[in-house]
């Protein structure tokens, strides 16, 4: 489908955000379509995380409108965004180290079964569903693996499996590959491919040019709170994106 036919899963119009006298975002417009992987790049302080937090319901925008799957939305807290199908995977993944992979996938949304007047955790059902989710993502993580013994890439798989549980329609990843090894980066990029295959839109915030060029369909460059470029990946180059990030090139 071309963008003219599809309804964007996410549409921002004129989004601005001020923190006191600091203008973190100014007049940002963007659209993200189902099954599209969009790279969001920009130097430190460009406004990337602020934008993600606005979309995820952590902050209210000072200006502008957010539409999700065609309807205007107003998120007051993260659960509002999660309810419509927006999930975020942060660099400092909030996983519980002492629990298993399956327990982390279901953290806060545990499956229970009735046992007389009691509701007991249904560990068997959660392990089975977690195994399915890891299989869907082609991750070798096993439900009973302890998170504290996992590598960075395996942790990302657990965090991404969590987003599948809720049938997310938009997954935003803020620097998911910043602190992991080359082999694990490959694993995370292939997880992004899996999400795309399932029609999930992905927004990848990264400083790593090779990652963005490997998985993204489109790249958006932010500088000083403004969107400076929004281009199909085939229509640009790492050199041009670098110039846009640093300001050597004003806009494209
Ligand atoms: N809670 C806050 N209070 C005040 N200022 C903030 C707050 N969060 C962000 N800012 C400011 O907003 C601007 C954009 O910050 P943001 O964290 O969005 O940048 P970023 O593009 O994610 O950078 P990085 O690549 O370093 O993560 C910066 O000037 C920052 O200092
Ligand atoms: Mg940031």
mmCIF file of C-alpha atoms and ligand atoms in Angstrom:
data_model
loop_
_atom_site.group_PDB
_atom_site.id
_atom_site.type_symbol
_atom_site.label_atom_id
_atom_site.label_comp_id
_atom_site.label_asym_id
_atom_site.label_seq_id
_atom_site.Cartn_x
_atom_site.Cartn_y
_atom_site.Cartn_z
ATOM 1 C CA UNK A 1 0.000 0.000 0.000
ATOM 2 C CA UNK A 2 1.166 3.493 -0.665
ATOM 3 C CA UNK A 3 0.861 6.189 1.945
ATOM 4 C CA UNK A 4 -1.997 7.786 0.011
ATOM 5 C CA UNK A 5 -4.240 4.754 0.633
ATOM 6 C CA UNK A 6 -3.374 3.668 4.152
ATOM 7 C CA UNK A 7 -4.399 5.367 7.383
ATOM 8 C CA UNK A 8 -1.304 6.234 9.397
ATOM 9 C CA UNK A 9 -1.133 4.422 12.697
ATOM 10 C CA UNK A 10 0.388 7.597 14.120
ATOM 11 C CA UNK A 11 0.027 11.162 12.922
ATOM 12 C CA UNK A 12 1.546 14.173 14.677
ATOM 13 C CA UNK A 13 0.645 17.714 13.675
ATOM 14 C CA UNK A 14 2.397 20.792 14.996
ATOM 15 C CA UNK A 15 3.725 19.110 18.128
ATOM 16 C CA UNK A 16 5.629 21.462 20.422
ATOM 17 C CA UNK A 17 6.989 21.091 23.922
ATOM 18 C CA UNK A 18 8.479 23.640 26.258
ATOM 19 C CA UNK A 19 10.122 22.940 29.587
ATOM 20 C CA UNK A 20 10.058 26.383 31.163
ATOM 21 C CA UNK A 21 12.233 28.503 28.887
ATOM 22 C CA UNK A 22 13.656 25.476 27.028
ATOM 23 C CA UNK A 23 11.974 24.719 23.724
ATOM 24 C CA UNK A 24 12.501 20.964 23.394
ATOM 25 C CA UNK A 25 10.230 20.488 20.366
ATOM 26 C CA UNK A 26 8.918 22.931 17.781
ATOM 27 C CA UNK A 27 6.131 22.315 15.271
ATOM 28 C CA UNK A 28 6.835 18.643 14.566
ATOM 29 C CA UNK A 29 4.689 16.860 11.959
ATOM 30 C CA UNK A 30 5.091 13.187 11.166
ATOM 31 C CA UNK A 31 3.229 10.104 10.098
ATOM 32 C CA UNK A 32 3.988 6.442 10.662
ATOM 33 C CA UNK A 33 2.199 3.702 8.736
ATOM 34 C CA UNK A 34 1.400 0.113 9.769
ATOM 35 C CA UNK A 35 4.353 -2.210 9.135
ATOM 36 C CA UNK A 36 6.713 0.698 8.599
ATOM 37 C CA UNK A 37 10.060 1.034 10.388
ATOM 38 C CA UNK A 38 11.019 4.670 10.887
ATOM 39 C CA UNK A 39 14.433 5.734 12.176
ATOM 40 C CA UNK A 40 14.498 8.810 14.387
ATOM 41 C CA UNK A 41 17.958 10.346 14.482
ATOM 42 C CA UNK A 42 19.515 13.502 15.858
ATOM 43 C CA UNK A 43 22.268 14.755 18.097
ATOM 44 C CA UNK A 44 22.114 14.745 21.896
ATOM 45 C CA UNK A 45 19.340 17.064 23.021
ATOM 46 C CA UNK A 46 17.648 17.140 19.583
ATOM 47 C CA UNK A 47 14.322 16.200 21.164
ATOM 48 C CA UNK A 48 14.012 12.496 20.251
ATOM 49 C CA UNK A 49 13.267 11.147 23.713
ATOM 50 C CA UNK A 50 10.907 14.038 24.448
ATOM 51 C CA UNK A 51 8.962 13.144 21.303
ATOM 52 C CA UNK A 52 8.819 9.473 22.299
ATOM 53 C CA UNK A 53 7.637 10.405 25.789
ATOM 54 C CA UNK A 54 4.870 12.583 24.371
ATOM 55 C CA UNK A 55 3.677 9.771 22.100
ATOM 56 C CA UNK A 56 3.897 7.316 25.022
ATOM 57 C CA UNK A 57 1.873 9.510 27.379
ATOM 58 C CA UNK A 58 4.691 10.461 29.756
ATOM 59 C CA UNK A 59 4.406 14.164 28.864
ATOM 60 C CA UNK A 60 1.552 16.248 27.501
ATOM 61 C CA UNK A 61 2.546 18.253 24.424
ATOM 62 C CA UNK A 62 2.462 22.062 24.863
ATOM 63 C CA UNK A 63 1.052 22.385 21.320
ATOM 64 C CA UNK A 64 -0.259 20.218 18.543
ATOM 65 C CA UNK A 65 -2.333 17.162 17.888
ATOM 66 C CA UNK A 66 -1.740 13.413 18.040
ATOM 67 C CA UNK A 67 -3.905 11.059 16.019
ATOM 68 C CA UNK A 68 -3.732 7.318 16.484
ATOM 69 C CA UNK A 69 -5.246 5.082 13.779
ATOM 70 C CA UNK A 70 -7.203 8.084 12.519
ATOM 71 C CA UNK A 71 -8.623 9.406 15.805
ATOM 72 C CA UNK A 72 -7.398 12.314 17.929
ATOM 73 C CA UNK A 73 -5.980 11.072 21.235
ATOM 74 C CA UNK A 74 -5.050 12.793 24.495
ATOM 75 C CA UNK A 75 -2.837 10.754 26.747
ATOM 76 C CA UNK A 76 -2.601 11.767 30.391
ATOM 77 C CA UNK A 77 -0.431 8.864 31.490
ATOM 78 C CA UNK A 78 1.486 5.977 29.897
ATOM 79 C CA UNK A 79 -1.311 3.477 30.484
ATOM 80 C CA UNK A 80 -3.544 5.568 28.171
ATOM 81 C CA UNK A 81 -1.065 5.095 25.329
ATOM 82 C CA UNK A 82 -0.576 1.421 26.148
ATOM 83 C CA UNK A 83 -4.325 0.869 26.061
ATOM 84 C CA UNK A 84 -4.573 1.973 22.422
ATOM 85 C CA UNK A 85 -1.540 -0.135 21.412
ATOM 86 C CA UNK A 86 1.600 1.950 21.886
ATOM 87 C CA UNK A 87 4.549 0.282 23.621
ATOM 88 C CA UNK A 88 8.029 1.601 24.349
ATOM 89 C CA UNK A 89 11.231 -0.387 24.785
ATOM 90 C CA UNK A 90 13.742 1.755 26.649
ATOM 91 C CA UNK A 91 17.486 1.387 26.683
ATOM 92 C CA UNK A 92 17.483 0.899 30.439
ATOM 93 C CA UNK A 93 14.978 -1.918 30.182
ATOM 94 C CA UNK A 94 12.833 -2.130 33.237
ATOM 95 C CA UNK A 95 13.139 -5.890 33.677
ATOM 96 C CA UNK A 96 13.078 -7.706 37.003
ATOM 97 C CA UNK A 97 16.459 -9.427 37.262
ATOM 98 C CA UNK A 98 15.447 -12.124 39.707
ATOM 99 C CA UNK A 99 12.519 -13.366 37.661
ATOM 100 C CA UNK A 100 12.369 -15.674 34.657
ATOM 101 C CA UNK A 101 11.863 -14.544 31.063
ATOM 102 C CA UNK A 102 8.208 -15.649 31.178
ATOM 103 C CA UNK A 103 7.551 -13.812 34.465
ATOM 104 C CA UNK A 104 9.032 -10.647 32.967
ATOM 105 C CA UNK A 105 6.902 -10.921 29.829
ATOM 106 C CA UNK A 106 3.795 -11.049 32.037
ATOM 107 C CA UNK A 107 4.965 -8.598 34.705
ATOM 108 C CA UNK A 108 1.953 -6.538 35.805
ATOM 109 C CA UNK A 109 -0.405 -8.522 33.546
ATOM 110 C CA UNK A 110 -0.072 -11.988 35.065
ATOM 111 C CA UNK A 111 -2.420 -14.746 33.991
ATOM 112 C CA UNK A 112 -4.395 -16.170 36.890
ATOM 113 C CA UNK A 113 -6.559 -19.214 37.390
ATOM 114 C CA UNK A 114 -9.332 -19.744 39.875
ATOM 115 C CA UNK A 115 -8.680 -22.199 42.715
ATOM 116 C CA UNK A 116 -11.789 -22.164 44.882
ATOM 117 C CA UNK A 117 -11.997 -18.633 46.302
ATOM 118 C CA UNK A 118 -8.372 -17.889 45.315
ATOM 119 C CA UNK A 119 -6.802 -16.612 42.116
ATOM 120 C CA UNK A 120 -3.462 -18.327 41.601
ATOM 121 C CA UNK A 121 -0.785 -17.340 39.108
ATOM 122 C CA UNK A 122 -1.045 -19.613 36.106
ATOM 123 C CA UNK A 123 2.669 -20.261 35.579
ATOM 124 C CA UNK A 124 2.034 -23.036 33.081
ATOM 125 C CA UNK A 125 -0.136 -20.872 30.819
ATOM 126 C CA UNK A 126 2.327 -17.966 31.041
ATOM 127 C CA UNK A 127 5.288 -20.213 30.173
ATOM 128 C CA UNK A 128 3.390 -21.650 27.203
ATOM 129 C CA UNK A 129 2.401 -18.214 25.874
ATOM 130 C CA UNK A 130 5.915 -16.827 26.448
ATOM 131 C CA UNK A 131 7.360 -19.790 24.503
ATOM 132 C CA UNK A 132 4.978 -18.973 21.639
ATOM 133 C CA UNK A 133 5.990 -15.304 21.673
ATOM 134 C CA UNK A 134 9.722 -16.108 21.673
ATOM 135 C CA UNK A 135 9.050 -18.540 18.814
ATOM 136 C CA UNK A 136 7.173 -15.858 16.862
ATOM 137 C CA UNK A 137 10.177 -13.574 17.321
ATOM 138 C CA UNK A 138 12.523 -16.457 16.461
ATOM 139 C CA UNK A 139 14.389 -15.852 19.699
ATOM 140 C CA UNK A 140 16.024 -18.773 21.447
ATOM 141 C CA UNK A 141 15.125 -17.404 24.860
ATOM 142 C CA UNK A 142 13.423 -20.037 27.006
ATOM 143 C CA UNK A 143 10.572 -19.047 29.339
ATOM 144 C CA UNK A 144 12.373 -20.410 32.411
ATOM 145 C CA UNK A 145 15.669 -18.579 31.774
ATOM 146 C CA UNK A 146 16.527 -16.135 34.535
ATOM 147 C CA UNK A 147 16.821 -12.572 33.291
ATOM 148 C CA UNK A 148 19.866 -11.851 35.480
ATOM 149 C CA UNK A 149 21.823 -14.463 33.489
ATOM 150 C CA UNK A 150 20.863 -12.961 30.130
ATOM 151 C CA UNK A 151 22.836 -10.897 27.674
ATOM 152 C CA UNK A 152 21.702 -7.452 26.518
ATOM 153 C CA UNK A 153 20.269 -8.878 23.286
ATOM 154 C CA UNK A 154 18.313 -11.572 25.088
ATOM 155 C CA UNK A 155 16.918 -8.926 27.427
ATOM 156 C CA UNK A 156 15.764 -6.942 24.409
ATOM 157 C CA UNK A 157 13.958 -10.067 23.178
ATOM 158 C CA UNK A 158 12.107 -10.284 26.496
ATOM 159 C CA UNK A 159 11.184 -6.590 26.323
ATOM 160 C CA UNK A 160 9.976 -6.971 22.732
ATOM 161 C CA UNK A 161 7.983 -10.123 23.613
ATOM 162 C CA UNK A 162 6.201 -7.979 26.226
ATOM 163 C CA UNK A 163 5.068 -5.626 23.468
ATOM 164 C CA UNK A 164 3.668 -8.588 21.474
ATOM 165 C CA UNK A 165 1.603 -9.693 24.445
ATOM 166 C CA UNK A 166 -0.452 -6.541 24.290
ATOM 167 C CA UNK A 167 -0.816 -6.667 20.487
ATOM 168 C CA UNK A 168 0.959 -3.334 20.166
ATOM 169 C CA UNK A 169 0.412 -1.490 16.878
ATOM 170 C CA UNK A 170 3.302 0.914 17.396
ATOM 171 C CA UNK A 171 6.523 -0.029 19.165
ATOM 172 C CA UNK A 172 9.023 2.717 19.892
ATOM 173 C CA UNK A 173 12.566 1.740 20.787
ATOM 174 C CA UNK A 174 14.787 4.364 22.376
ATOM 175 C CA UNK A 175 18.411 3.360 21.748
ATOM 176 C CA UNK A 176 17.852 -0.406 21.969
ATOM 177 C CA UNK A 177 21.265 -1.249 20.543
ATOM 178 C CA UNK A 178 23.410 1.366 22.287
ATOM 179 C CA UNK A 179 24.908 -0.942 24.909
ATOM 180 C CA UNK A 180 25.016 -4.398 23.325
ATOM 181 C CA UNK A 181 27.468 -6.451 21.278
ATOM 182 C CA UNK A 182 27.555 -6.676 17.489
ATOM 183 C CA UNK A 183 26.006 -10.155 17.440
ATOM 184 C CA UNK A 184 23.234 -9.049 19.773
ATOM 185 C CA UNK A 185 22.564 -6.021 17.608
ATOM 186 C CA UNK A 186 21.842 -8.438 14.733
ATOM 187 C CA UNK A 187 19.364 -10.211 16.976
ATOM 188 C CA UNK A 188 17.528 -6.999 17.873
ATOM 189 C CA UNK A 189 17.418 -5.891 14.226
ATOM 190 C CA UNK A 190 15.910 -9.220 13.259
ATOM 191 C CA UNK A 191 13.307 -8.796 16.021
ATOM 192 C CA UNK A 192 12.402 -5.466 14.416
ATOM 193 C CA UNK A 193 11.941 -7.316 11.094
ATOM 194 C CA UNK A 194 9.577 -9.765 12.809
ATOM 195 C CA UNK A 195 7.467 -6.897 14.204
ATOM 196 C CA UNK A 196 7.310 -5.328 10.746
ATOM 197 C CA UNK A 197 6.205 -8.650 9.198
ATOM 198 C CA UNK A 198 3.318 -8.711 11.655
ATOM 199 C CA UNK A 199 2.180 -5.251 10.552
ATOM 200 C CA UNK A 200 3.479 -3.477 13.643
ATOM 201 C CA UNK A 201 4.889 0.017 13.086
ATOM 202 C CA UNK A 202 8.295 0.555 14.676
ATOM 203 C CA UNK A 203 10.010 3.798 15.568
ATOM 204 C CA UNK A 204 13.713 3.226 16.143
ATOM 205 C CA UNK A 205 15.643 5.951 17.941
ATOM 206 C CA UNK A 206 19.313 5.354 17.360
ATOM 207 C CA UNK A 207 22.675 7.049 16.995
ATOM 208 C CA UNK A 208 23.917 4.033 15.034
ATOM 209 C CA UNK A 209 23.830 4.798 11.324
ATOM 210 C CA UNK A 210 24.372 1.154 10.182
ATOM 211 C CA UNK A 211 21.387 -0.038 12.237
ATOM 212 C CA UNK A 212 19.107 2.628 10.808
ATOM 213 C CA UNK A 213 20.194 1.889 7.245
ATOM 214 C CA UNK A 214 19.832 -1.872 7.822
ATOM 215 C CA UNK A 215 16.225 -1.924 9.084
ATOM 216 C CA UNK A 216 14.455 1.365 8.434
ATOM 217 C CA UNK A 217 12.154 2.192 5.541
ATOM 218 C CA UNK A 218 12.394 5.898 6.302
ATOM 219 C CA UNK A 219 14.545 8.187 8.395
ATOM 220 C CA UNK A 220 13.528 11.347 10.230
ATOM 221 C CA UNK A 221 16.260 13.713 11.395
ATOM 222 C CA UNK A 222 15.691 16.066 14.323
ATOM 223 C CA UNK A 223 17.868 19.013 15.183
ATOM 224 C CA UNK A 224 17.291 21.494 18.006
ATOM 225 C CA UNK A 225 13.724 20.331 18.482
ATOM 226 C CA UNK A 226 12.760 20.609 14.814
ATOM 227 C CA UNK A 227 12.268 18.020 12.121
ATOM 228 C CA UNK A 228 14.913 18.744 9.487
ATOM 229 C CA UNK A 229 14.386 15.796 7.144
ATOM 230 C CA UNK A 230 11.947 12.970 6.522
ATOM 231 C CA UNK A 231 13.153 10.714 3.706
ATOM 232 C CA UNK A 232 12.782 7.219 2.310
ATOM 233 C CA UNK A 233 15.947 5.338 3.188
ATOM 234 C CA UNK A 234 16.676 4.737 -0.531
ATOM 235 C CA UNK A 235 16.477 8.479 -1.165
ATOM 236 C CA UNK A 236 19.257 9.388 1.256
ATOM 237 C CA UNK A 237 22.678 8.245 2.427
ATOM 238 C CA UNK A 238 24.567 7.954 5.711
ATOM 239 C CA UNK A 239 26.627 10.969 4.595
ATOM 240 C CA UNK A 240 23.559 13.132 4.059
ATOM 241 C CA UNK A 241 21.995 12.015 7.358
ATOM 242 C CA UNK A 242 25.238 12.785 9.209
ATOM 243 C CA UNK A 243 25.304 16.262 7.657
ATOM 244 C CA UNK A 244 21.692 16.829 8.728
ATOM 245 C CA UNK A 245 22.386 15.649 12.276
ATOM 246 C CA UNK A 246 25.383 17.938 12.708
ATOM 247 C CA UNK A 247 23.784 20.882 10.944
ATOM 248 C CA UNK A 248 26.375 20.909 8.128
ATOM 249 C CA UNK A 249 23.249 20.602 5.982
ATOM 250 C CA UNK A 250 20.227 22.597 7.215
ATOM 251 C CA UNK A 251 17.405 20.518 5.777
ATOM 252 C CA UNK A 252 16.583 17.921 3.131
HETATM 253 N N1 LIG B 1 12.124 16.749 31.922
HETATM 254 C C1 LIG B 1 12.797 17.746 31.335
HETATM 255 N N2 LIG B 1 12.894 18.972 31.925
HETATM 256 C C2 LIG B 1 13.552 19.967 31.324
HETATM 257 N N3 LIG B 1 14.182 19.878 30.142
HETATM 258 C C3 LIG B 1 14.131 18.700 29.514
HETATM 259 C C4 LIG B 1 13.456 17.565 30.075
HETATM 260 N N4 LIG B 1 13.578 16.522 29.210
HETATM 261 C C5 LIG B 1 14.308 16.984 28.187
HETATM 262 N N5 LIG B 1 14.632 18.278 28.350
HETATM 263 C C6 LIG B 1 15.394 19.106 27.402
HETATM 264 O O1 LIG B 1 14.796 18.969 26.135
HETATM 265 C C7 LIG B 1 15.780 18.904 25.110
HETATM 266 C C8 LIG B 1 15.621 17.634 24.327
HETATM 267 O O2 LIG B 1 15.979 16.522 25.133
HETATM 268 P P1 LIG B 1 15.773 15.001 24.693
HETATM 269 O O3 LIG B 1 16.037 14.163 25.887
HETATM 270 O O4 LIG B 1 14.464 14.875 24.045
HETATM 271 O O5 LIG B 1 16.935 14.828 23.626
HETATM 272 P P2 LIG B 1 17.395 13.529 22.812
HETATM 273 O O6 LIG B 1 17.285 13.857 21.372
HETATM 274 O O7 LIG B 1 16.661 12.338 23.303
HETATM 275 O O8 LIG B 1 18.935 13.426 23.182
HETATM 276 P P3 LIG B 1 19.889 12.134 23.452
HETATM 277 O O9 LIG B 1 20.379 11.701 22.109
HETATM 278 O O10 LIG B 1 20.990 12.706 24.269
HETATM 279 O O11 LIG B 1 19.087 11.093 24.181
HETATM 280 C C9 LIG B 1 17.126 19.050 25.804
HETATM 281 O O12 LIG B 1 17.489 20.403 25.739
HETATM 282 C C10 LIG B 1 16.818 18.634 27.226
HETATM 283 O O13 LIG B 1 17.691 19.256 28.126
HETATM 284 MG MG1 LIG B 2 17.245 10.563 24.265
#
